[in-house]
XYZ file of C-alpha atoms in Angstrom:
746
model
C -20.709 47.284 32.077
C -23.574 47.553 30.128
C -22.327 50.391 28.195
C -19.711 47.933 27.347
C -21.826 45.682 25.492
C -20.523 45.193 22.348
C -17.361 47.326 22.860
C -13.116 45.549 21.843
C -13.034 46.714 25.586
C -9.574 45.249 27.709
C -9.635 43.237 30.925
C -6.710 42.308 33.601
C -6.878 39.151 35.782
C -5.838 36.588 37.464
C -7.447 33.293 37.043
C -9.484 32.040 40.008
C -10.918 28.774 38.610
C -10.562 26.802 35.277
C -14.475 25.619 35.177
C -13.955 24.372 31.423
C -11.009 23.217 29.277
C -10.527 21.420 26.330
C -7.677 20.370 25.784
C -7.891 19.912 22.099
C -8.991 23.547 20.690
C -7.721 25.734 23.804
C -11.389 26.704 24.649
C -11.132 27.600 27.651
C -14.586 28.603 30.510
C -12.519 30.856 33.401
C -13.508 32.446 36.772
C -11.460 36.076 36.177
C -10.480 37.720 39.305
C -10.237 41.691 38.314
C -7.629 44.455 39.107
C -10.733 45.864 40.443
C -11.697 43.032 42.645
C -14.345 41.274 40.582
C -14.484 37.643 39.862
C -16.256 37.674 36.328
C -15.930 34.181 33.639
C -14.425 34.641 30.544
C -14.802 32.291 28.190
C -11.998 32.065 24.504
C -9.399 30.450 23.654
C -6.540 30.610 26.097
C -5.208 27.407 25.493
C -3.364 25.769 28.431
C -3.925 27.919 31.179
C -3.052 27.630 35.313
C -4.425 28.857 38.338
C -3.138 31.319 39.194
C -1.979 33.091 35.752
C -1.671 37.035 35.423
C -3.916 37.775 31.772
C -4.819 40.282 29.992
C -8.162 39.785 27.554
C -9.385 41.930 24.872
C -12.245 41.264 23.936
C -16.403 42.166 24.929
C -18.961 41.980 26.314
C -22.016 39.403 25.901
C -25.160 37.864 27.198
C -25.343 34.343 28.290
C -29.143 33.432 28.336
C -28.242 29.920 30.682
C -24.807 31.630 32.809
C -25.454 35.293 32.686
C -22.945 37.827 31.847
C -19.655 36.860 30.265
C -16.748 38.193 28.744
C -15.740 36.928 25.036
C -12.492 37.471 25.117
C -10.787 37.485 21.365
C -7.052 37.543 22.287
C -4.963 37.335 25.542
C -1.106 38.250 27.044
C -1.008 36.280 29.500
C 1.930 36.115 32.637
C 3.065 34.268 34.782
C 1.382 34.736 38.292
C 4.119 37.721 40.774
C 2.426 36.738 44.362
C 3.705 34.153 46.659
C -0.146 33.019 46.745
C -0.561 33.126 42.857
C 2.646 31.612 42.775
C 1.407 28.491 44.982
C -1.970 27.906 43.217
C -0.275 28.206 39.526
C 2.069 25.463 40.619
C -0.689 23.098 42.628
C -2.895 23.738 39.392
C -2.118 20.565 38.117
C 0.035 21.061 34.698
C 2.498 19.841 37.417
C 3.019 16.388 37.930
C 3.279 14.889 42.214
C 3.041 18.957 43.069
C 0.155 19.068 44.885
C -1.436 22.282 46.956
C 0.969 21.080 50.428
C 4.129 21.324 48.903
C 2.705 23.736 45.794
C 2.777 25.670 49.348
C 5.706 24.670 50.896
C 8.272 25.813 47.212
C 6.736 29.815 47.384
C 6.696 29.914 50.827
C 10.190 28.828 50.807
C 12.106 30.789 47.686
C 8.805 33.242 47.774
C 9.037 35.197 43.987
C 11.398 33.966 43.458
C 10.690 30.696 43.500
C 9.228 30.831 39.471
C 13.450 31.640 38.967
C 15.018 28.502 40.962
C 12.262 26.415 38.793
C 13.997 27.411 35.473
C 17.822 27.895 36.767
C 18.477 26.151 40.297
C 15.642 23.154 39.794
C 18.979 21.664 42.445
C 17.953 24.627 45.644
C 14.513 22.006 45.867
C 16.103 19.958 48.175
C 16.280 22.811 50.363
C 12.437 21.458 51.518
C 12.430 18.601 53.315
C 11.352 15.734 51.665
C 12.139 15.912 48.206
C 15.656 14.086 46.464
C 17.499 15.727 43.978
C 16.146 12.657 41.782
C 12.788 14.977 42.010
C 14.446 18.470 42.433
C 14.901 17.708 38.904
C 12.042 16.109 37.260
C 9.933 18.893 39.280
C 12.448 21.579 37.511
C 12.524 19.825 33.952
C 8.459 19.482 33.256
C 8.514 23.692 34.456
C 10.985 24.008 31.917
C 8.838 21.698 29.583
C 5.114 23.418 30.810
C 7.326 26.950 29.721
C 8.361 25.930 26.135
C 4.822 24.354 25.589
C 2.921 27.215 26.426
C 5.227 29.531 24.087
C 3.851 26.661 21.154
C 1.640 26.944 21.598
C 0.479 31.218 22.015
C 2.190 30.524 18.544
C 0.267 28.295 17.226
C -3.173 30.242 18.227
C -2.041 33.587 17.402
C -1.794 32.142 14.340
C -4.871 30.512 13.861
C -2.969 27.057 13.551
C -4.876 24.025 15.497
C -3.927 23.160 18.810
C -3.670 20.004 18.263
C 0.049 20.422 15.977
C 1.661 21.175 20.487
C 2.423 17.530 21.175
C 3.658 16.478 17.456
C 6.210 19.647 17.484
C 7.642 19.278 20.535
C 8.121 15.820 20.425
C 10.537 15.971 17.064
C 11.665 20.132 18.372
C 11.875 20.718 21.729
C 11.699 24.353 22.552
C 13.519 25.049 18.755
C 9.861 23.974 17.904
C 8.546 28.401 17.596
C 11.830 29.674 15.347
C 12.268 26.099 13.428
C 8.216 27.667 12.283
C 9.966 31.468 11.927
C 12.566 29.622 9.671
C 10.730 27.188 7.778
C 6.793 27.424 7.899
C 6.594 24.903 5.128
C 7.850 22.144 7.705
C 4.574 21.527 8.941
C 3.755 20.047 5.011
C 6.127 16.460 6.406
C 4.058 13.748 6.835
C 4.553 13.076 10.536
C 2.627 17.024 10.820
C -0.081 16.161 7.938
C -0.509 19.456 7.685
C -2.346 20.920 3.976
C -0.445 23.223 2.244
C -2.384 25.969 2.144
C -2.706 25.709 5.504
C 0.725 26.310 6.369
C 1.417 27.819 3.478
C -0.571 31.145 5.234
C 1.813 30.862 8.622
C 3.989 32.360 6.016
C 2.449 34.555 4.598
C 1.794 35.980 7.726
C 5.442 35.554 8.406
C 6.203 37.423 5.836
C 7.770 35.186 2.993
C 7.783 35.854 -0.277
C 5.080 34.077 -2.426
C 7.707 33.623 -4.883
C 10.635 32.328 -2.656
C 12.691 28.648 -3.092
C 10.974 27.660 0.918
C 7.581 28.171 -1.009
C 8.819 26.463 -4.267
C 11.072 24.057 -2.536
C 7.942 23.253 -0.626
C 4.685 23.159 -3.324
C 7.025 20.190 -5.259
C 7.260 17.819 -2.051
C 4.217 18.425 -0.874
C 2.113 17.475 -4.544
C 4.612 15.110 -4.903
C 3.430 13.611 -2.365
C 0.547 13.770 -1.431
C -0.172 12.412 -4.733
C 1.387 9.355 -2.480
C -1.866 8.723 -1.767
C -2.999 8.423 -5.636
C -0.993 5.503 -5.508
C 1.889 7.499 -7.950
C 5.594 6.591 -6.797
C 6.238 8.987 -9.585
C 4.745 12.301 -11.905
C 5.500 12.912 -14.678
C 7.737 15.938 -14.840
C 5.412 18.472 -16.553
C 2.287 17.195 -14.656
C 4.666 18.022 -11.376
C 4.642 21.186 -12.879
C 1.240 22.244 -13.978
C -0.247 20.734 -10.577
C 2.467 22.856 -8.556
C 1.687 26.114 -10.424
C -1.494 24.937 -10.152
C -0.973 24.772 -6.073
C 1.096 28.263 -5.787
C -0.832 30.256 -8.220
C -2.888 33.217 -6.795
C -5.085 35.703 -9.334
C -1.632 36.087 -10.958
C -0.831 32.824 -11.380
C 2.519 30.863 -10.863
C 5.440 31.424 -13.068
C 6.081 27.617 -14.633
C 10.840 29.012 -14.752
C 10.592 29.216 -10.970
C 9.010 25.574 -11.106
C 11.485 24.230 -12.727
C 14.556 25.900 -10.815
C 12.508 24.723 -7.620
C 13.438 21.001 -9.655
C 16.817 21.982 -10.368
C 17.359 22.790 -7.103
C 15.784 20.113 -5.547
C 17.387 17.601 -7.490
C 21.167 19.112 -6.998
C 20.217 18.137 -3.418
C 19.329 14.808 -3.604
C 15.892 14.848 -2.702
C 13.903 14.187 -5.321
C 14.960 11.894 -8.177
C 14.458 12.233 -12.384
C 14.550 9.273 -14.405
C 13.350 8.445 -18.631
C 11.739 5.323 -17.584
C 8.639 3.660 -19.016
C 8.820 6.486 -21.663
C 8.097 9.595 -19.246
C 10.164 12.376 -17.886
C 10.002 10.764 -14.650
C 10.345 12.450 -11.201
C 10.319 11.007 -7.760
C 10.369 11.795 -4.126
C 14.235 9.900 -2.883
C 12.692 7.265 -1.374
C 10.285 6.474 -3.207
C 13.176 5.925 -6.172
C 14.821 3.649 -4.167
C 12.143 1.439 -2.719
C 11.423 0.686 -6.659
C 14.443 -0.124 -6.893
C 15.225 -2.043 -5.018
C 12.649 -4.035 -5.053
C 12.784 -4.528 -8.937
C 16.264 -5.549 -8.012
C 16.113 -7.798 -5.030
C 13.168 -9.550 -6.319
C 14.357 -9.849 -9.424
C 17.169 -11.889 -7.894
C 14.808 -14.041 -5.498
C 13.243 -14.484 -8.204
C 15.292 -16.358 -10.244
C 17.116 -18.243 -7.578
C 15.922 -22.475 -7.427
C 16.731 -24.947 -5.136
C 17.264 -28.671 -5.616
C 17.296 -31.314 -3.886
C 18.409 -34.712 -3.435
C 14.911 -36.185 -3.167
C 11.487 -35.360 -4.955
C 9.190 -32.896 -4.161
C 6.098 -34.113 -5.601
C 6.762 -37.543 -3.648
C 7.598 -35.776 -0.573
C 3.426 -33.581 -1.059
C 2.202 -37.112 -2.475
C 3.328 -38.582 0.199
C 1.753 -35.983 2.980
C -1.679 -35.663 0.703
C -1.518 -39.422 1.927
C -1.580 -39.136 5.118
C -4.289 -37.232 5.188
C -8.163 -37.554 3.803
C -6.904 -33.887 1.596
C -6.912 -34.069 -2.353
C -5.355 -31.327 -3.015
C -6.445 -30.576 -6.720
C -3.709 -29.929 -10.143
C -3.558 -25.823 -9.548
C -2.860 -26.908 -5.951
C -0.251 -28.979 -5.849
C 1.041 -27.536 -8.665
C 1.578 -23.582 -6.290
C 2.861 -25.796 -3.462
C 6.474 -27.876 -5.577
C 6.714 -24.125 -7.324
C 7.384 -22.898 -3.863
C 9.287 -25.738 -2.280
C 11.573 -24.963 -5.280
C 11.771 -21.299 -5.735
C 13.064 -18.101 -3.737
C 9.557 -16.310 -4.462
C 6.460 -16.725 -5.831
C 2.855 -15.736 -6.036
C -0.223 -17.769 -5.582
C -3.577 -15.298 -6.081
C -7.141 -16.359 -6.916
C -10.714 -15.246 -5.791
C -13.062 -16.351 -2.392
C -13.500 -20.513 -2.508
C -10.389 -20.929 -5.080
C -8.916 -23.227 -2.449
C -6.844 -19.582 -1.581
C -5.914 -21.201 2.325
C -5.532 -24.908 1.198
C -2.963 -24.398 -0.285
C -1.253 -22.620 1.689
C -0.822 -25.106 4.899
C 0.112 -27.428 2.097
C 3.093 -25.135 1.673
C 3.373 -24.924 5.673
C 3.477 -29.043 5.601
C 6.025 -29.063 3.220
C 8.599 -26.475 4.433
C 8.022 -28.469 8.001
C 9.461 -31.406 6.198
C 11.988 -29.456 4.910
C 12.787 -28.391 8.561
C 12.644 -24.357 7.088
C 11.350 -22.533 9.842
C 8.255 -19.987 9.253
C 6.919 -16.489 9.802
C 3.400 -16.123 8.720
C 2.233 -11.681 8.015
C -0.751 -9.950 6.843
C -1.086 -6.085 6.877
C -3.117 -5.874 9.138
C -4.443 -6.576 12.511
C -7.325 -8.018 11.168
C -5.597 -10.272 8.733
C -3.457 -11.436 10.031
C -6.032 -12.748 13.388
C -7.876 -14.380 9.577
C -5.052 -16.057 8.535
C -3.670 -17.400 12.392
C -6.761 -19.141 12.728
C -7.306 -20.612 9.169
C -3.598 -21.666 9.108
C -3.325 -23.399 12.521
C -0.251 -20.736 13.824
C 0.715 -17.551 14.934
C 0.732 -14.593 12.163
C 1.351 -11.581 12.248
C 1.704 -8.150 10.763
C 3.847 -6.561 9.008
C 5.186 -3.818 11.735
C 4.745 -6.255 14.490
C 7.170 -8.353 12.292
C 9.738 -6.308 11.303
C 9.361 -4.372 15.276
C 7.848 -0.795 14.036
C 8.717 2.027 16.628
C 9.618 5.406 15.926
C 13.059 6.224 15.547
C 15.017 9.514 15.264
C 12.931 12.805 14.608
C 9.803 10.788 15.435
C 10.095 8.834 11.826
C 8.751 5.004 11.577
C 11.441 3.150 12.262
C 12.023 -0.829 12.448
C 13.749 -3.098 14.455
C 13.967 -5.687 12.260
C 16.863 -4.331 9.295
C 19.205 -5.853 6.624
C 21.002 -5.780 9.967
C 18.773 -7.131 12.320
C 17.393 -8.986 10.079
C 14.115 -12.057 10.537
C 15.362 -15.275 12.255
C 13.282 -17.459 8.777
C 14.221 -19.714 6.246
C 10.749 -18.706 4.955
C 8.021 -15.748 5.026
C 4.140 -15.816 3.982
C 2.842 -12.482 3.643
C -1.381 -13.065 3.343
C -3.313 -10.171 1.170
C -0.363 -8.985 -0.701
C -2.850 -6.462 -2.785
C -3.096 -3.870 0.153
C 0.962 -3.587 0.239
C 3.156 -0.729 -0.609
C 6.093 -0.411 -2.350
C 7.797 1.744 0.845
C 6.219 -0.817 3.647
C 7.442 -4.209 1.356
C 10.539 -2.372 0.590
C 11.602 -2.938 4.687
C 9.838 -6.516 4.760
C 12.681 -7.192 1.733
C 15.299 -5.550 4.048
C 15.248 -7.451 7.075
C 14.539 -11.991 4.590
C 18.130 -13.246 6.090
C 20.826 -14.104 2.722
C 18.522 -17.088 1.163
C 15.433 -16.800 2.304
C 12.083 -17.771 0.869
C 9.222 -15.584 0.701
C 5.694 -16.521 -0.952
C 3.171 -13.749 -1.503
C -0.759 -14.332 -1.042
C -3.503 -12.436 -2.509
C -6.132 -11.608 -5.093
C -5.194 -9.674 -7.406
C -8.511 -8.386 -8.424
C -9.186 -6.745 -5.079
C -8.463 -2.590 -4.210
C -5.283 -1.333 -4.976
C -3.360 -0.732 -1.899
C -3.783 3.011 -0.271
C -0.113 3.620 -0.333
C 2.190 4.323 -3.469
C 3.096 1.485 -6.407
C 0.697 -1.552 -7.105
C 2.753 -4.305 -6.002
C 0.945 -7.213 -6.964
C -0.129 -6.678 -9.956
C 3.373 -5.138 -11.296
C 4.686 -7.959 -10.097
C 2.066 -10.095 -11.979
C 2.219 -8.658 -14.839
C 6.032 -8.317 -15.574
C 6.293 -12.092 -15.582
C 9.608 -12.975 -13.351
C 7.712 -14.060 -11.397
C 6.562 -17.712 -10.850
C 2.723 -16.973 -10.507
C 0.209 -19.805 -9.729
C -3.033 -18.286 -10.377
C -6.515 -20.050 -8.772
C -9.321 -20.637 -10.883
C -11.688 -24.110 -9.726
C -14.235 -23.005 -7.295
C -14.063 -26.032 -4.856
C -17.869 -27.959 -5.081
C -18.681 -26.118 -0.649
C -17.639 -22.784 -2.198
C -20.324 -23.245 -4.730
C -23.060 -23.799 -2.384
C -22.521 -19.755 -0.974
C -24.278 -16.880 -3.208
C -21.816 -14.906 -2.195
C -18.311 -16.593 -3.568
C -20.675 -17.531 -6.755
C -21.824 -13.111 -7.296
C -18.511 -12.149 -6.632
C -16.914 -14.419 -8.993
C -19.795 -13.246 -11.736
C -19.404 -9.307 -10.824
C -15.498 -9.773 -11.558
C -16.268 -11.061 -14.784
C -18.885 -8.613 -15.516
C -22.262 -9.570 -14.504
C -24.891 -8.617 -12.265
C -25.307 -10.176 -9.096
C -28.222 -12.047 -8.198
C -30.666 -12.477 -5.057
C -30.779 -15.041 -3.154
C -33.419 -18.275 -2.277
C -35.149 -16.493 0.911
C -32.544 -19.226 3.164
C -29.126 -17.900 0.967
C -26.384 -15.238 1.601
C -27.093 -12.572 -1.018
C -29.773 -10.200 -0.853
C -30.029 -6.965 -2.502
C -32.319 -4.188 -0.618
C -33.146 -2.005 -3.471
C -33.452 1.673 -2.104
C -32.771 4.891 -4.421
C -32.432 7.985 -2.256
C -29.126 8.353 0.251
C -31.967 8.803 3.121
C -33.193 6.021 2.952
C -30.227 3.511 2.831
C -28.793 5.083 6.011
C -32.551 5.088 7.415
C -32.819 1.051 5.883
C -29.281 -0.305 7.059
C -30.024 1.088 10.764
C -32.617 -1.056 10.649
C -31.486 -3.566 9.911
C -28.489 -3.747 12.045
C -30.153 -2.705 15.629
C -33.387 -4.949 14.704
C -33.678 -7.583 11.408
C -30.507 -8.980 10.990
C -30.713 -9.549 15.143
C -34.324 -11.299 14.983
C -34.379 -13.357 11.724
C -31.069 -14.472 11.356
C -29.426 -13.801 15.698
C -26.586 -11.691 14.643
C -25.378 -9.386 17.381
C -25.281 -6.025 16.326
C -20.894 -6.830 17.218
C -21.188 -9.146 13.508
C -22.356 -6.824 11.835
C -20.167 -4.483 9.779
C -21.425 -1.782 7.701
C -19.316 -1.010 4.592
C -19.962 1.818 1.947
C -17.256 3.660 -0.742
C -17.008 6.974 0.569
C -16.862 8.787 3.570
C -19.187 12.319 2.789
C -20.801 11.641 0.105
C -24.308 10.271 -0.765
C -24.269 7.273 2.134
C -21.669 7.593 3.517
C -19.711 6.722 6.728
C -19.946 9.893 8.682
C -23.544 10.030 8.247
C -24.317 6.069 8.320
C -21.385 5.668 11.849
C -24.361 8.750 13.876
C -27.297 7.099 12.719
C -25.923 3.607 13.574
C -24.270 5.409 17.255
C -27.227 6.001 17.824
C -30.013 3.443 16.948
C -27.033 0.886 18.106
C -25.631 2.308 21.349
C -28.199 5.594 22.582
C -27.423 7.765 25.884
C -28.270 6.651 28.814
C -27.705 7.379 32.195
C -24.832 5.937 33.914
C -22.609 6.133 29.923
C -20.748 8.288 30.285
C -18.934 9.953 27.218
C -16.776 11.463 25.403
C -16.655 15.350 22.512
C -13.764 15.343 20.492
C -14.578 17.626 17.563
C -17.645 16.640 15.482
C -17.904 12.987 16.966
C -19.139 12.376 20.265
C -17.195 9.102 22.239
C -19.251 6.887 23.807
C -18.582 3.733 26.363
C -19.933 0.634 24.596
C -19.054 2.290 20.872
C -17.291 0.661 18.094
C -14.415 2.972 17.084
C -11.208 2.010 14.730
C -7.901 3.582 14.785
C -7.583 5.648 12.436
C -2.945 5.630 11.791
C 0.557 3.509 13.045
C 0.659 4.757 16.564
C 4.230 2.794 18.327
C 3.469 4.565 21.080
C 0.394 3.185 22.832
C 0.567 0.950 25.452
C -1.300 -2.438 25.787
C -2.215 -5.581 27.630
C -4.290 -8.717 27.262
C -7.176 -9.098 29.185
C -5.166 -12.383 31.521
C -2.167 -9.959 32.037
C -0.158 -12.512 30.419
C 1.642 -10.495 28.419
C 1.480 -6.104 27.180
C 3.488 -4.788 24.517
C 3.151 -1.056 22.089
C 1.690 0.098 19.154
C -2.052 -0.080 17.927
C -1.826 0.126 14.531
C -4.709 2.002 10.864
C -7.872 -0.449 11.180
C -7.181 -1.500 14.671
C -11.182 -1.938 16.085
C -12.416 -2.097 19.323
C -14.418 -0.764 21.970
C -14.722 1.220 24.576
C -15.625 0.165 27.261
C -14.737 3.055 29.882
C -14.555 6.174 30.676
C -13.125 7.995 32.913
C -13.618 11.871 32.507
C -11.529 13.057 35.797
C -8.582 10.781 34.461
C -9.541 12.381 30.627
C -8.717 8.050 29.389
C -10.508 5.766 28.218
C -10.417 2.262 28.408
C -10.633 0.283 24.571
C -10.976 -3.732 24.418
C -9.215 -4.821 20.863
C -9.907 -8.112 20.418
C -7.949 -9.051 24.063
C -6.004 -6.542 24.285
C -6.771 -3.836 26.650
C -5.728 0.221 26.057
C -5.552 3.844 27.008
C -5.622 6.658 25.376
C -5.637 10.592 26.562
C -8.012 12.629 25.065
C -5.811 14.073 23.325
C -5.264 10.687 21.087
C -8.869 10.874 20.153
C -7.811 12.372 16.523
C -6.509 8.946 15.988
C -10.314 7.582 16.632
C -13.197 7.185 14.405
C -16.605 5.648 14.986
C -16.467 1.720 13.549
C -19.554 1.023 12.542
C -19.154 1.717 9.554
C -16.141 1.808 7.180
C -15.299 2.223 4.455
C -14.450 -0.350 1.890
C -11.166 -0.257 1.250
C -10.828 0.041 5.369
C -11.989 -3.178 5.230
C -9.973 -4.346 3.352
C -7.800 -7.650 4.840
C -10.387 -8.296 7.096
C -13.530 -10.427 7.088
C -16.963 -10.366 8.367
C -20.372 -12.516 9.433
C -22.440 -10.447 8.244
C -22.034 -7.780 5.560
C -24.133 -4.452 4.337
C -22.673 -2.429 1.357
C -24.703 0.742 1.760
C -24.672 1.890 -1.875
C -26.068 5.667 -3.009
C -25.982 7.836 -5.843
C -24.327 11.268 -4.244
C -20.765 9.153 -4.087
C -18.406 9.556 -7.418
C -17.488 7.993 -10.285
C -14.323 7.362 -9.069
C -15.269 4.910 -6.081
C -18.734 3.180 -8.037
C -15.641 0.611 -9.513
C -16.559 -2.913 -9.612
C -13.146 -4.398 -7.813
C -14.772 -2.229 -4.699
C -18.591 -3.927 -5.425
C -16.175 -6.902 -5.870
C -14.274 -6.474 -2.507
C -16.391 -5.392 -0.284
C -18.499 -8.592 -0.941
C -15.301 -11.216 -0.491
C -15.490 -9.364 2.523
C -18.496 -10.947 4.391
C -18.555 -14.680 5.642
C -22.046 -15.878 6.021
C -24.791 -12.737 4.534
C -24.093 -10.187 2.494
C -27.016 -7.413 1.806
C -26.349 -4.523 -0.787
C -28.627 -1.747 -0.309
C -28.645 0.663 -2.928
C -29.948 1.525 -6.278
C -30.402 -1.217 -8.618
C -28.179 1.765 -10.647
C -25.401 2.285 -8.648
C -25.056 -1.439 -8.745
C -25.365 -2.284 -12.330
C -23.277 0.838 -13.048
C -19.789 -0.303 -10.681
C -20.416 -3.693 -12.461
C -19.698 -2.657 -15.468
C -17.536 0.580 -14.309
C -14.356 -1.272 -14.318
C -12.151 1.268 -14.734
C -8.880 1.154 -12.487
C -7.249 4.474 -11.485
C -4.033 4.734 -12.945
C -0.331 4.515 -10.903
C 2.933 5.596 -12.322
C 4.623 3.467 -11.536
C 7.547 1.549 -13.055
C 7.660 -1.531 -10.909
C 7.185 -4.005 -13.426
C 8.876 -2.127 -15.730
C 12.023 -2.675 -13.623
C 11.170 -6.463 -13.116
C 11.380 -6.820 -16.582
C 14.025 -4.911 -17.378
C 16.183 -6.459 -14.755
C 15.336 -10.077 -16.093
C 16.619 -8.819 -19.614
C 19.956 -8.073 -18.155
C 20.407 -11.611 -16.378
C 20.275 -13.590 -19.078
């Protein structure tokens, strides 16, 4: 073979053994029995390969320093085995559940070279084999057919350089039609369900010969630009900015014709996918669902805010009686907020740390219960819901769980609770409202029963939602919703430097470190590497030694993921410091990340199919949500799965689901919003985009800490963040619509 080293050659053979297979990217190491009866090692991207398959591999011979001669395949063609032995080996390879070596041999022996035709076309004939019921025959045939369809899809993705991780989502939504659908419109990959960058879909379109000026490409560019900007918080884009951005997206060295984009706007508006409206002094372009959400919320919330309730007794007297029956005395603003909630259909309670929001909510609960009203508590994230439950002494659920989220047609998010199946309650109290975008708020408001009340609780100075809109601030700024802003910092809270520094930062003053026995410290480190090293030492040694914190009680936060001392670099260092590799400690590499037994991990997207069970076995359910944090308890390499504990819920993840997890020793401030931790370390270094170095990011980070807060970073960065009160502009018309609703209602 030496004379062929470095040359492009082809070999033909049958897969005799699968030495290694990465289901994430399709890479495999195979033992192949060539047509010349020589067994060779072949490597390359050959997804979903099975023993017994016949391959034609094109590539080069190489020499591995440890494993010797190998054939590095760059291209492959494959076909199912044609011999009885090959068919038996293939069926026994584990690709079809319930078919082991013995049954595989019986199927191959009974039907010979026609076995695959039987499985594909007449699987009911499998009942000719003793022990196979009609139900099992149907299941085996269905799995064989699905395997063929999946193989075809994976081969298509591999041929065009697309991520194999798309296979499951494409097949789930479109089944056997996936390849044909991609040929017809490669830009369907830009749908948020697949989350593929436009440039990748555009590259596929070019390979398939779609013209650069085609209507499909232009329309996809417009929709992608609008969808992408939902992540920047915009519910609409001014038409001139949308056209310019789309031209930039579609342009090559020749640029792109603006008139073609404007024609695309007309097409999409006529098709009902876009809505164009003059509002807030702008010629605004919306995705249809965003326009519906904003318009619906303005109309419905305006009506709720104008609704008031009267009683045969004085609510203030009821509150005084409840107050007299306890040792608690409400401050005037707290008493006002509770009375307002009892008398109005929609109210807002806002305030910073230490101003008594929780006490006020408890007071509302007492009054609502005295009025005989049924109450639901909710929050945007699991950790926020758990905290609300602990503070109020009654169950709180995430909005998704409250609305019974799941998958609808086409794999899209759907809620069981809606206008036609409303919630069974009289009042919903929603905490951490600043995190909620308008799409999720629309779903919640639609599910409220007729006449139900809504109490919105949050801190308007915290970060806006990751999704579209600026819901809480828009409602407050409209002046149409009864709002109580708690401002008094109570005496007990004044003893906390965390609370006092948070308020100081919010007012534009730099924080001051505590005395030795305090709860707020600043460690000045300018270089990102020094920041990361110091954070690791604090987590591993100093805070456990001097304050008695277990590392699981410490959460590291940073403004950015990859810039400066961002979460990616911090997580790598913290994993090595807190959970290093050890003999007997299983681990699994996925992409650039090694997941290890004992790691702290975070679910980074909503997945309503993940099954979980309480540790005590008394309850089971499904669904894990963006921001849920857990610990890897066990990794099972042979079963290709791992077990994760999220609080008291045990969930099993297969290896192909690892793309939904990230290490969570460090997380961004955005991800931490709505959560509280005993000890928080905030890493603030140079090298981070200035748009992430803002006052409200620093304020939000500090207010995540219960007992201890440590800032590690540059004095210049801290000072800059305090002074930078810039709040990124969000194109939203909810405030204007609410104001208009109020005027029309007069």
